[in-house]
Structure formats: C-alpha cells, structure tokens
Amino acid sequence: MSAPSAPKNTPKVTEREARQVAEAAREQDWHKPSFAKELFLGRFRLDLIHPHPMPAADDVRRGEAFLARLRDFCETRIDSALIEREARIPDEVINGLKELGALGMKIDPKYGGLGLTQVYYNKALSLVGSASPAIGALLSAHQSIGVPQPLKLFGSQEQKEAFLPRLASTDISAFLLTEPDVGSDPARLATSAVPDGPDYVLDGVKLWTTNGVVADLLVVMARVPKSDGHKGGITAFVVEADSPGITVENRNAFMGLRGLENGVTRFHRVRVPAANRIGPEGAGLKIALTTLNTGRLSLPAMCVGAGKWCLKIAREWSAVREQWGRPVARHEAVGAKISFIAATTFALEAVVDLSSQMADENRNDIRIEAALAKLYGSEMACLMADELVQIRGGRGFETAASLAARGERAVPAEQLLRDLRINRIFEGSTEIMHLLIAREAVDAHLKVAGDIIDPDKPLSAKAKAGANAAGFYARWLPGLVAGPGQLPRTYGEFNPPGHPDLSTHLRYVERSARKLARSTFYAMSRWQGRMETKQGFLGRIVDIGAELFAMSAACVRAELLRSSDDHGREAYRLADTFCRQSRIRVEELFTRLWSNTDDLDRRVVDGVLSGEYTWLEEGIVDPSGEGPWIADATPGPSVRDNVHRPIR
C-alpha cells in the first residue's frame, strides 16, 4: 500500500527559508543581563544570581496558603490510580480544581485569578504533578502556553477583560501550533486564516492539541496570506472551541500521561472576529516563543516533583529490601543511584527556583535559563525515574495495579517513567532545545561576525563585519586567558567552617566557562558557515552550559539555606556531591567536543538511507499496521464525529 504524499497545502520551503522564519521570530536584542548568556561568553557573572533573589513576604504568604489548600485537595480528591486505569481525569476533579482557583494561578486578581508568582506557580505544579502528572500537564498547558499567558503579554485590554475572567474560573484553554506535517519547522505551517470583512476564516488541521479535547478557548497559530491591507504571516488568534466548523476528530492515546486530553482538531471555514487576533499579523511565532520564555519553567518544575518522589520511594524501599544480609541501600551499586537521585533533585530544584525568582523580579533576561532548565530537567528526571525502576528491580517494572493485586504497596514507578518520557519532546524536543539554546549562546558572535559567513552578503558587508569582529575579539579574547577561577581563595564565602568547600566548584565553573567560550570560538573559526550543521558539537556545548548553570544554582541555593539556617549543612553536602558528579560529566563532554564519531555517524546514516544496510533488517517481522506515515491534513469538512467534551 503506497503512502500518500504530504498534505497538498503545506508550503514548500528550503532549509534556508525555514531558518529565516525561525530567526525572524527570535527576540533580537538583549535589554537585560543574562547569567547564562554571559556564561556561554566565558564570563562567570556570579553577581547576577548571588545572593539568591528572594520573594516578597506577601507573595510567600499567599503562595503558601494556596499550596496548603492544594495539598489537601491532592490528598483527598485526586485518585491517580483511577486516572491511570480509566485514562481520564474525572470531571468532578477538574471542577474541584476550578473551584480551588487552580485555573487562575497566574492570572491577575483583578480578573479573578490568584496572581501567584512564578515561584509559587511552579511549586503548585510540582505538587499537583506528583499526585497526577496528567493533571499537572492539564494545568500547565492551560496557563503556561494556553490563552492566559499570551494575553497577559500581548493581548489588548479588551481581550483581557473579555477572556481572562473566564479562564481564571471556568474555561480551559489549549495551544494549537503543531500540524500533522509540521513540528518544529513553523515555516511550513499550513493552517490558513483568510481575511473576510470583519473576520478571518480558518482552515486546517492541528495535531497533538493538549487540552484540545476539553478546551473552551484555543490559541491558534494560522498563516494569513499577504494582500492589500494585510501584512500576512503566521498570526495568533483566540478561538472559541465550540465555533461552527471546529471538529475534534480524535482523542490521542500515549504510552504515558493517560489522562491527557490531547487530540486532533480540524478547522473548516471557521469564522474568527478580527478582534480576537492577538497582536499584529505576522507576530504569531514571536508571541509563541516569548510566551515559552517563562512558560518552559513549568515542565522542569514538575520534573522536580518527580525527583522528590523518586527519592522518597528509593529511601523507603532501599531501607527495607535486604540482599546478602543488609539493606540494598548499603550496597555501593544501589547507593550510588540513590546519591545521584538526591543530589540531582537538589540541583534541579535550585535551577527552577532560581530561574523562577529571576522571572518574578524581571531584572534579568532568562530566555536561556528557562530553556536550559527545560532541557536539563527533562533529561535528568528521566534518568532518575529509570534509576528508581532499577532500584526496585522486578517490582519497578511491574504496574502498581499488579503490585496491589498480589498484596504489595502500589508504587507506580514504571508509570512515572512512562509519564516523564514525553518531557524530552514536549515544548521543544531535546534536539530542538540544543539548537535553540546554541543559537542564543552564539548570538554575540553572529552580531559582529555573522555577515562574514553569510554567503548572501556582499563583499562590502563582509568587510564591515570583519572590522567590527576584529574590534570585538580584540577585547573579548584576552579575557578568556585568565580569571578568578585560577585564584585559590576566590568565592571564599562558599567555604564556611565545618561545611564542604563549594568555592572550589565555583572556581571550576569560572574556568570551564572560559574554556567553553574558547571552544566555541575555535569551532566557529574552523567551520564558519558550516557551524550550524555541527549539531553534535553544538549539543555538547549546550550540555556543558547546562551543567555549569546547574552547579552554580546548586551552590547558590546551598549558601542561601546555610545563611538562613535551613538544613544548610545537608544542603552543602548535596551541592558538593552534585557538583562532583556534574564535573565528571562536564569533563567527558569537553573530551567529546573533539573526540567523537560524528563524521562516521553521518556516513552510516547516508548508507542507511541509501539502502546499503537493508540486509541487517532481515530475520524479523514488522508488526506495524498499514497506512501513511503522516496523515493527510488537506483542508475540508470533517467526516469524523466530534469528540469535543467541554467540562461544566
């Protein structure tokens, strides 16, 4: 059976055109300092994160009061096993969350919301996500990337007054960008919004619409054709989910997050008032990316909750399970896993809390910090969950329902592993995050030297760029030779008596930041215009930066806890252990910058795609069903039943 071609209306674009669309959507300038940006430039600006920023007393009071109510709700009203078994969050649970005000955690009180800070919003997601990751995903998709956040940042006063009170109390929202043939390449976005009098007419199909099955309001990204009076381009709209012409054609099912209300939504001649357009035409991608600058913090916040649960179960189980005459925790092979979970959970919480507090204070530009938190949190949480399954052995692979059926504690370790796996894909896959962060990390270089390696720039532009680059690098490169990380007493406040010495780790971060910047500069000099194709190298550069950021955050958090007499000694021990583990990973990554199999891998890939290795696939049967690899998303009326089910 031959697979049909891609949807007929998907724009055909070159790789260069796709990159230009993505570049145009970026925030081009840096108006505020960024710790992570400076880190990638080889400048360790500890002053930007230390002393650790603190929330206002009133924010703490309101946040803690809500967390107490939410904890009671989680303990008494949420049955995670029921959600897993029935693959659905009960309506009464969602209605209870509405009554609690959970839909409006980040919405201003003047619109009926709770007005929580980013710090306490993330703590709430960590808490509710530990009770049910599916509920955490529902609340996060509603507020972090759904209608409230883009309206808060870009909406008109009339739009805020019309929609935010609904979103704070009764209405669930969803974010619709992805299409069957369009993922992280928005230049190929096919859903159209054609101006027609006072309205736009939407046609197209959206895939993986988290909350889309139960949503009342949608943020939809659609392409407005350029015409007289219309700039055109990808544009954001608020759309009523029950509008005529909208059909939720499928509720998708996944290996994890079984309660996720994620679907396929078709638009056929859906009329949307021009008053529902968010921002100007063509600003849709910029709105989406700006929304994600802080919205990405919700995902690592739930990863923190997962790490805390992994630590709790590992501690309790490893103390009672005996092998060869002693608890398994006392065996080094298992103990190393427990140490990794404890130290990494401490570091992840440090990264999320620090980034969140900086977002609340709005003193720093945290676009890289938030992206690093998402990347690092999603990767490390999966590793922690996998280690927990290993610690639990056969019981880790067994479902909670099966454990309960034979009389043991129903510990859903395998479910957590399945639930967390999507985080490496959600809101930008690990691979896309590597490229996104790498682009921001080299922004200063491209600003001064980008024209030199741009094949489309004339010689005059290249000459001018060469002069600018010479001046920039004459000032920048000498600073990468030596720094405070080479002085033995630098950062002495992180070496208090009776505690592990964290100053040595901060000196390591400072030295490594300069080494990282030198490596990046050398790579740009070596590969120039081909640098963007060296995704393996760029990924390792970003991973080193993520480790250095996490080490910095862990040390700063430990010192905060010590100075406030809040488990300071234990925090120092955890930070010291994490940094020592992290340094091993950093050294390996530095080695792999230049000693790797990237070139060999490309040759093997060429062979695989050309069919050279099909003989290696012999001796199996393929249990996959028939059908196209990518579903047809050609616009038109729906022929499927509408499975949309708003919750009231």
XYZ file of C-alpha atoms in Angstrom:
648
model
C 0.000 0.000 0.000
C 1.612 3.242 -1.080
C 1.628 6.146 1.324
C 0.028 9.367 0.112
C 2.130 12.442 -0.206
C 2.247 15.196 2.368
C -0.789 17.472 2.653
C -1.217 19.407 -0.557
C -1.449 22.798 1.129
C 1.764 22.511 3.167
C 4.127 25.250 1.933
C 7.303 24.039 0.272
C 10.273 25.845 1.751
C 14.015 25.449 1.543
C 16.196 24.873 4.593
C 17.424 28.455 4.362
C 13.878 29.840 4.171
C 12.884 27.785 7.210
C 15.823 29.157 9.169
C 14.935 32.704 8.164
C 11.393 32.280 9.505
C 12.697 30.946 12.807
C 15.283 33.724 13.025
C 12.674 36.414 12.376
C 10.618 35.104 15.314
C 13.521 35.388 17.764
C 13.832 38.226 20.215
C 16.687 40.028 18.516
C 18.034 42.170 21.339
C 19.181 41.744 24.929
C 17.912 44.615 27.059
C 18.668 42.978 30.418
C 21.617 40.964 31.704
C 21.577 37.180 31.421
C 23.662 34.905 33.631
C 23.543 32.035 31.135
C 24.336 34.230 28.137
C 27.401 35.567 29.949
C 28.352 32.023 30.913
C 28.478 30.936 27.282
C 30.620 34.004 26.529
C 33.145 32.875 29.127
C 32.114 35.397 31.768
C 31.045 33.922 35.110
C 28.745 36.649 36.487
C 28.043 35.217 39.940
C 26.776 38.653 40.988
C 23.693 38.113 38.789
C 22.498 35.159 40.901
C 24.187 35.621 44.294
C 22.957 36.488 46.838
C 19.995 34.342 45.825
C 16.974 36.574 44.982
C 14.125 36.248 47.468
C 10.325 36.553 47.090
C 8.347 39.289 48.807
C 6.758 38.379 52.143
C 3.213 38.892 50.837
C 3.912 36.653 47.845
C 5.137 33.960 50.224
C 2.074 34.274 52.449
C -0.387 33.993 49.561
C 1.601 31.255 47.870
C 1.934 29.090 50.974
C -1.761 29.491 51.770
C -2.716 28.220 48.306
C -0.217 25.352 48.486
C -1.839 24.217 51.740
C -5.286 24.152 50.116
C -3.912 22.435 47.027
C -2.122 19.776 49.107
C -5.360 18.948 50.898
C -7.126 18.674 47.534
C -4.411 16.407 46.136
C -4.535 14.131 49.160
C -8.313 13.867 49.389
C -9.737 14.403 45.902
C -7.204 13.024 43.386
C -7.064 9.276 42.718
C -4.029 8.835 40.484
C -4.643 5.106 40.067
C -8.186 5.803 38.829
C -6.891 8.301 36.251
C -4.319 5.775 35.051
C -6.882 2.964 34.923
C -9.634 4.899 33.141
C -7.299 7.126 31.082
C -9.310 10.183 32.025
C -9.346 12.849 34.714
C -12.804 12.715 36.336
C -14.937 15.767 35.633
C -15.504 16.305 39.354
C -11.740 16.602 39.889
C -11.422 19.249 37.184
C -14.432 21.103 38.563
C -12.855 20.921 42.012
C -9.682 22.474 40.632
C -11.782 25.248 39.122
C -13.417 25.919 42.497
C -9.982 25.975 44.114
C -8.864 28.656 41.669
C -6.187 26.454 40.105
C -7.106 27.590 36.576
C -6.185 31.143 37.506
C -2.945 30.654 39.422
C -1.048 33.068 37.161
C -3.949 35.383 36.303
C -4.105 38.794 37.955
C -6.615 39.049 40.853
C -8.368 41.933 39.103
C -9.522 39.373 36.534
C -10.497 36.811 39.164
C -7.189 34.944 39.342
C -4.890 34.158 42.248
C -1.950 36.179 40.954
C 0.687 33.732 42.179
C 4.322 34.411 41.418
C 6.240 32.157 39.025
C 7.950 30.595 42.050
C 4.678 29.522 43.675
C 3.013 28.604 40.410
C 5.872 26.187 39.818
C 5.674 24.836 43.363
C 1.970 24.219 42.805
C 2.644 22.349 39.553
C 5.333 20.284 41.279
C 2.842 19.349 44.000
C -0.145 18.546 41.798
C 2.080 16.831 39.237
C 3.296 14.449 41.939
C -0.315 13.478 42.601
C -1.105 13.090 38.903
C 1.225 14.093 36.058
C -1.826 14.262 33.773
C -3.389 16.962 35.952
C -0.090 18.805 36.068
C 0.001 18.743 32.261
C -3.585 19.997 32.034
C -2.950 22.976 34.328
C 0.395 23.773 32.713
C -0.918 23.635 29.149
C -3.816 25.872 30.192
C -1.726 28.588 31.859
C 1.875 28.304 30.652
C 1.236 28.119 26.906
C -2.552 28.379 26.620
C -4.590 31.564 26.257
C -3.792 33.346 29.576
C -0.049 33.859 29.082
C -0.056 35.291 25.532
C -2.977 37.536 26.502
C -1.071 38.708 29.565
C 1.959 39.598 27.431
C 0.423 40.717 24.138
C -3.361 40.979 24.484
C -5.364 44.192 24.299
C -7.188 45.479 27.361
C -10.483 44.491 25.749
C -9.246 40.936 25.192
C -8.021 40.629 28.772
C -11.360 41.829 30.134
C -13.292 39.503 27.837
C -11.328 36.292 28.320
C -9.220 36.308 31.492
C -12.155 36.157 33.975
C -13.445 33.094 32.127
C -10.007 31.492 32.071
C -9.494 32.099 35.778
C -12.664 30.309 36.821
C -14.407 28.107 34.273
C -12.762 27.893 30.849
C -9.909 25.550 29.937
C -7.542 26.653 27.170
C -5.252 24.923 24.687
C -2.381 25.969 22.406
C -2.590 24.852 18.750
C 0.583 25.134 16.692
C 1.696 21.642 15.586
C 0.218 20.082 12.440
C 0.443 16.524 11.060
C 3.283 17.543 8.756
C 4.658 20.480 10.752
C 6.551 20.180 14.022
C 9.460 22.432 14.977
C 9.619 23.913 11.466
C 6.911 26.610 11.522
C 7.828 27.906 8.063
C 5.762 25.027 6.676
C 2.659 25.854 8.729
C -0.388 25.186 6.545
C -3.441 26.268 8.556
C -4.725 29.440 6.917
C -6.604 32.477 8.198
C -8.038 34.378 5.249
C -9.358 37.911 5.927
C -13.050 38.247 5.102
C -14.632 41.546 6.114
C -14.526 41.921 9.909
C -13.436 38.288 10.333
C -10.764 35.763 9.442
C -11.748 32.367 8.050
C -9.658 29.499 9.416
C -8.998 26.232 7.556
C -6.581 23.484 8.521
C -5.772 20.636 10.886
C -3.869 20.782 14.182
C -2.222 17.787 15.833
C -1.362 16.998 19.490
C -3.597 19.691 20.886
C -3.027 19.222 24.629
C -6.299 20.107 26.404
C -7.894 20.423 22.966
C -10.462 17.703 23.660
C -11.923 19.562 26.658
C -10.910 23.146 25.859
C -13.285 26.102 25.807
C -10.815 28.594 24.321
C -7.944 27.986 21.906
C -4.821 29.866 20.890
C -4.445 29.012 17.207
C -1.467 29.800 15.015
C -2.506 30.254 11.389
C -0.984 31.754 8.267
C -2.586 34.957 6.961
C -1.943 35.385 3.221
C -0.331 38.655 2.248
C -2.717 41.001 0.439
C -3.706 44.648 0.178
C -4.045 45.968 3.699
C -2.729 42.766 5.229
C 0.908 42.197 6.135
C 0.232 38.486 6.403
C 2.354 35.847 8.093
C 1.852 33.431 10.968
C -0.638 35.025 13.351
C -2.132 34.159 16.751
C -5.894 34.055 17.363
C -8.147 33.353 20.324
C -10.824 30.978 19.075
C -13.970 29.747 20.814
C -13.661 25.953 20.828
C -17.356 25.418 20.087
C -17.330 27.621 16.972
C -19.135 26.155 13.930
C -16.677 24.307 11.716
C -14.405 23.035 14.531
C -14.237 19.266 14.959
C -12.098 17.398 17.466
C -11.591 14.317 15.314
C -9.622 12.130 17.689
C -8.561 11.855 21.308
C -4.970 10.644 21.088
C -3.550 7.952 23.375
C 0.067 7.760 24.525
C 2.488 5.497 26.386
C 2.209 7.804 29.398
C 0.034 10.656 30.681
C -3.008 8.505 30.034
C -5.339 11.194 31.371
C -4.085 13.755 28.855
C -6.908 15.333 26.838
C -4.882 15.627 23.656
C -6.463 15.474 20.219
C -6.628 16.300 16.534
C -8.616 19.437 15.719
C -9.928 20.341 12.267
C -10.969 23.851 11.234
C -13.309 24.177 8.266
C -14.377 27.698 7.345
C -14.290 28.780 10.976
C -15.037 32.467 11.340
C -12.965 34.311 13.944
C -13.532 38.028 14.625
C -10.553 40.251 13.897
C -10.911 41.475 17.490
C -9.701 38.016 18.579
C -6.350 38.401 16.857
C -3.511 38.641 19.411
C -1.023 41.258 18.318
C -0.431 42.234 14.699
C -0.423 39.925 11.705
C 2.834 38.032 11.358
C 3.658 38.187 15.081
C 2.376 34.711 15.942
C 5.698 32.909 16.230
C 7.278 35.716 18.219
C 4.300 35.594 20.585
C 4.660 31.819 20.924
C 8.402 31.960 21.607
C 8.113 34.837 24.069
C 5.335 33.023 25.906
C 7.601 29.998 26.231
C 10.441 32.027 27.750
C 8.874 31.589 31.184
C 6.256 29.002 30.218
C 9.007 26.404 29.810
C 9.688 26.579 33.561
C 6.502 24.663 34.332
C 7.836 21.443 32.858
C 11.079 21.284 34.890
C 9.027 22.247 37.951
C 7.083 19.005 37.556
C 10.383 17.188 36.998
C 11.450 18.461 40.427
C 8.329 16.902 41.910
C 9.158 13.639 40.154
C 12.686 13.701 41.578
C 11.381 14.265 45.101
C 9.031 11.276 44.745
C 11.825 9.100 43.325
C 13.961 9.987 46.350
C 11.160 9.182 48.803
C 10.438 5.773 47.270
C 14.123 4.933 46.881
C 14.750 5.772 50.545
C 11.795 3.825 51.902
C 12.257 0.782 49.668
C 16.027 0.535 49.949
C 15.864 0.577 53.739
C 13.605 -2.490 53.957
C 14.693 -4.590 50.972
C 17.591 -6.814 52.033
C 20.132 -8.655 49.903
C 23.089 -10.645 51.250
C 22.419 -9.695 54.835
C 21.913 -5.944 54.601
C 19.553 -3.338 53.083
C 20.191 -2.803 49.373
C 20.903 0.891 50.031
C 24.063 -0.217 51.834
C 25.382 -1.872 48.691
C 27.523 0.582 46.742
C 25.931 -0.195 43.373
C 22.498 0.828 44.675
C 23.780 3.556 46.967
C 25.345 5.372 44.016
C 21.931 5.535 42.347
C 20.313 6.938 45.482
C 23.058 9.544 45.804
C 22.516 10.556 42.169
C 18.758 10.940 42.706
C 19.189 13.010 45.891
C 21.910 15.292 44.538
C 20.213 15.806 41.178
C 16.839 16.588 42.759
C 18.534 19.240 44.902
C 20.188 20.774 41.837
C 17.010 20.711 39.725
C 15.053 22.470 42.448
C 17.857 25.021 42.701
C 17.735 25.667 38.932
C 13.941 26.010 38.833
C 13.628 28.187 41.951
C 16.466 30.473 40.871
C 15.130 30.875 37.331
C 11.589 31.406 38.619
C 12.600 34.062 41.116
C 14.589 35.871 38.434
C 11.481 35.729 36.220
C 9.411 37.257 39.021
C 11.881 40.076 39.622
C 12.194 40.752 35.881
C 15.724 42.070 36.382
C 17.362 39.520 34.100
C 16.634 38.121 30.672
C 16.037 34.436 31.420
C 15.271 33.061 27.960
C 18.395 30.866 28.048
C 17.992 29.957 31.729
C 14.409 28.776 31.168
C 15.420 26.782 28.108
C 18.330 25.195 29.994
C 16.004 24.341 32.882
C 13.604 22.619 30.490
C 16.377 20.744 28.706
C 18.256 19.691 31.829
C 15.170 18.927 33.913
C 13.549 16.718 31.298
C 16.738 14.725 30.697
C 17.721 14.273 34.334
C 14.212 13.420 35.528
C 14.050 10.564 33.039
C 17.390 9.281 34.309
C 16.208 9.460 37.924
C 12.991 7.601 37.139
C 14.938 4.950 35.264
C 17.273 4.519 38.232
C 14.285 4.164 40.555
C 12.900 1.377 38.374
C 16.297 -0.307 38.537
C 16.478 0.061 42.323
C 13.032 -1.511 42.632
C 14.085 -4.375 40.336
C 11.214 -6.533 39.076
C 8.802 -4.506 41.182
C 9.892 -1.389 39.312
C 8.810 -2.972 36.025
C 5.535 -4.240 37.497
C 2.482 -1.999 37.401
C 1.058 -0.521 40.579
C -2.233 -2.333 39.942
C -0.450 -5.684 39.712
C 1.526 -4.998 42.885
C -1.684 -4.174 44.742
C -3.436 -7.262 43.373
C -0.858 -9.527 44.973
C -0.814 -7.669 48.274
C 2.111 -5.229 47.990
C 2.314 -1.462 48.068
C 1.093 0.013 44.781
C 4.178 2.012 43.762
C 3.750 3.370 40.195
C 7.464 3.541 39.308
C 7.019 2.237 35.769
C 4.175 4.704 35.241
C 6.395 7.605 36.261
C 8.997 6.508 33.724
C 6.319 6.433 31.014
C 4.793 9.730 32.117
C 8.129 11.560 32.177
C 9.308 10.360 28.783
C 7.243 12.941 26.895
C 9.066 15.788 28.644
C 12.058 15.234 26.379
C 9.699 16.061 23.461
C 7.086 18.466 24.923
C 7.584 22.208 24.278
C 10.681 21.634 22.163
C 12.474 18.303 21.926
C 15.938 17.898 23.427
C 17.405 18.160 19.942
C 15.495 21.345 19.150
C 16.365 22.818 22.553
C 20.047 22.186 21.826
C 19.763 24.196 18.609
C 17.634 26.943 20.138
C 19.993 27.458 23.072
C 23.061 27.200 20.854
C 21.652 29.964 18.641
C 21.217 32.244 21.645
C 24.629 31.261 23.016
C 26.433 32.391 19.847
C 24.256 35.470 19.332
C 27.040 37.888 20.275
C 29.350 36.266 17.741
C 26.776 36.364 14.952
C 26.009 40.005 15.659
C 29.614 41.011 14.984
C 30.754 38.313 12.547
C 27.596 36.842 11.053
C 27.887 38.724 7.768
C 31.359 37.267 7.211
C 29.990 33.725 6.924
C 26.673 34.640 5.243
C 27.002 33.647 1.553
C 24.298 36.137 0.526
C 26.073 39.212 1.917
C 28.070 41.447 -0.485
C 31.795 41.977 -0.066
C 31.197 45.451 1.384
C 29.109 43.980 4.199
C 31.720 41.288 4.824
C 34.456 43.896 5.039
C 32.487 45.973 7.524
C 31.717 42.869 9.586
C 35.395 41.944 9.548
C 36.338 45.305 11.027
C 33.655 45.019 13.728
C 34.692 41.461 14.537
C 38.343 42.445 14.867
C 37.449 45.060 17.472
C 35.134 42.752 19.388
C 37.557 39.847 19.561
C 40.484 42.087 20.432
C 38.584 42.999 23.600
C 36.947 39.616 24.260
C 39.635 37.010 23.659
C 42.168 38.279 26.250
C 39.526 37.829 28.944
C 39.386 34.107 28.212
C 43.034 33.530 29.142
C 42.867 34.015 32.908
C 40.240 34.697 35.538
C 39.281 34.448 39.213
C 38.818 30.699 38.877
C 42.606 30.376 38.975
C 42.941 32.156 42.320
C 42.745 29.697 45.246
C 40.713 31.872 47.631
C 38.111 33.227 45.207
C 34.445 32.786 46.245
C 35.590 32.246 49.839
C 32.097 32.820 51.246
C 31.222 29.394 49.862
C 33.793 27.734 52.152
C 32.390 28.234 55.666
C 33.939 26.287 58.569
C 32.535 22.818 59.122
C 30.994 22.547 55.645
C 32.174 21.052 52.339
C 34.097 23.563 50.239
C 31.852 24.765 47.414
C 34.208 27.556 46.386
C 36.334 25.031 44.525
C 33.326 24.138 42.373
C 32.583 27.765 41.555
C 36.197 28.264 40.550
C 35.810 25.222 38.311
C 32.678 26.762 36.756
C 34.558 30.005 36.072
C 37.470 28.199 34.428
C 35.146 25.933 32.458
C 33.070 28.879 31.216
C 36.200 30.394 29.695
C 37.176 27.028 28.214
C 33.668 26.667 26.800
C 33.871 30.090 25.146
C 37.301 29.309 23.700
C 35.980 26.025 22.296
C 33.028 27.803 20.693
C 35.277 30.451 19.151
C 37.647 27.825 17.776
C 34.740 25.875 16.266
C 33.322 28.997 14.610
C 36.743 29.804 13.180
C 37.132 26.259 11.922
C 33.698 25.593 10.449
C 32.362 29.154 9.845
C 29.153 28.868 7.793
C 29.011 25.094 8.353
C 28.793 25.587 12.121
C 25.003 25.330 12.077
C 25.275 21.795 10.651
C 27.516 20.611 13.505
C 24.588 19.689 15.707
C 26.519 17.109 17.715
C 29.133 19.691 18.666
C 26.521 22.345 19.441
C 24.549 19.909 21.584
C 27.615 19.161 23.697
C 28.372 22.869 24.067
C 24.846 23.411 25.375
C 25.017 20.388 27.688
C 28.219 21.747 29.230
C 26.500 25.086 29.771
C 23.538 23.326 31.385
C 25.814 21.513 33.826
C 27.675 24.718 34.700
C 24.392 26.556 35.275
C 23.108 23.734 37.488
C 26.337 23.699 39.509
C 26.119 27.454 40.020
C 22.478 27.288 41.079
C 23.142 24.392 43.467
C 25.970 26.251 45.207
C 23.987 29.479 45.490
C 20.978 27.616 46.900
C 23.123 25.770 49.426
C 24.593 29.053 50.669
C 21.097 30.556 50.903
C 19.920 27.645 53.051
C 23.052 27.817 55.214
C 22.705 31.550 55.792
C 19.032 31.127 56.708
C 19.796 28.153 58.986
C 17.530 25.874 56.939
C 19.240 22.496 56.530
C 22.377 24.329 55.450
C 24.851 21.580 56.337
C 22.841 18.960 54.443
C 22.362 21.337 51.514
C 26.105 21.923 51.288
C 26.696 18.173 51.236
C 24.150 17.669 48.457
C 25.561 20.571 46.428
C 29.105 19.252 46.853
C 28.060 15.767 45.739
C 26.116 17.089 42.762
C 28.999 19.285 41.627
C 31.442 16.397 41.821
C 29.075 14.237 39.757
C 28.491 17.085 37.322
C 32.203 17.788 36.877
C 32.741 14.215 35.681
C 30.016 14.724 33.059
C 31.485 18.083 32.015
C 34.960 16.645 31.513
C 33.523 13.861 29.371
C 31.592 16.397 27.284
C 34.687 18.539 26.776
C 36.545 15.453 25.558
C 33.734 14.567 23.193
C 33.768 18.021 21.615
C 36.779 16.930 19.595
C 36.916 13.161 20.085
C 33.664 11.710 18.744
C 32.122 9.672 15.943
C 30.126 12.493 14.327
C 31.709 12.072 10.874
C 31.400 8.283 10.984
C 27.787 8.599 12.087
C 26.977 10.758 9.071
C 28.475 8.167 6.718
C 26.468 5.375 8.311
C 23.297 7.467 8.045
C 23.976 8.014 4.345
C 24.308 4.258 3.946
C 21.140 3.513 5.888
C 19.095 5.963 3.826
C 20.529 4.680 0.540
C 19.643 1.095 1.448
C 23.157 -0.248 1.970
C 22.218 -1.943 5.228
C 18.805 -3.398 4.476
C 20.392 -6.849 4.875
C 20.763 -6.006 8.570
C 16.958 -5.795 8.867
C 16.416 -9.374 7.702
C 15.089 -12.035 10.065
C 12.215 -10.090 11.609
C 8.560 -9.364 11.020
C 7.172 -5.834 11.315
C 4.013 -5.729 13.486
C 3.187 -2.165 12.365
C -0.187 -1.582 10.783
C -0.795 -0.175 7.332
C -1.351 3.467 6.499
C 0.582 6.616 5.666
C 3.457 7.782 7.827
C 1.829 11.212 8.044
C -1.927 11.636 7.982
C -3.432 13.751 5.238
C -4.335 17.182 6.575
C -5.796 18.726 3.448
C -8.403 21.344 4.461
C -12.041 20.483 4.090
C -15.119 19.477 6.060
C -14.708 16.808 8.696
C -16.021 13.292 8.106
C -15.423 12.226 11.715
C -17.562 12.500 14.830
C -16.761 15.428 17.109
C -15.279 14.119 20.395
C -15.011 17.571 21.964
C -16.390 17.438 25.516
C -16.266 20.708 27.467
C -16.394 20.180 31.238
C -19.055 22.018 33.190
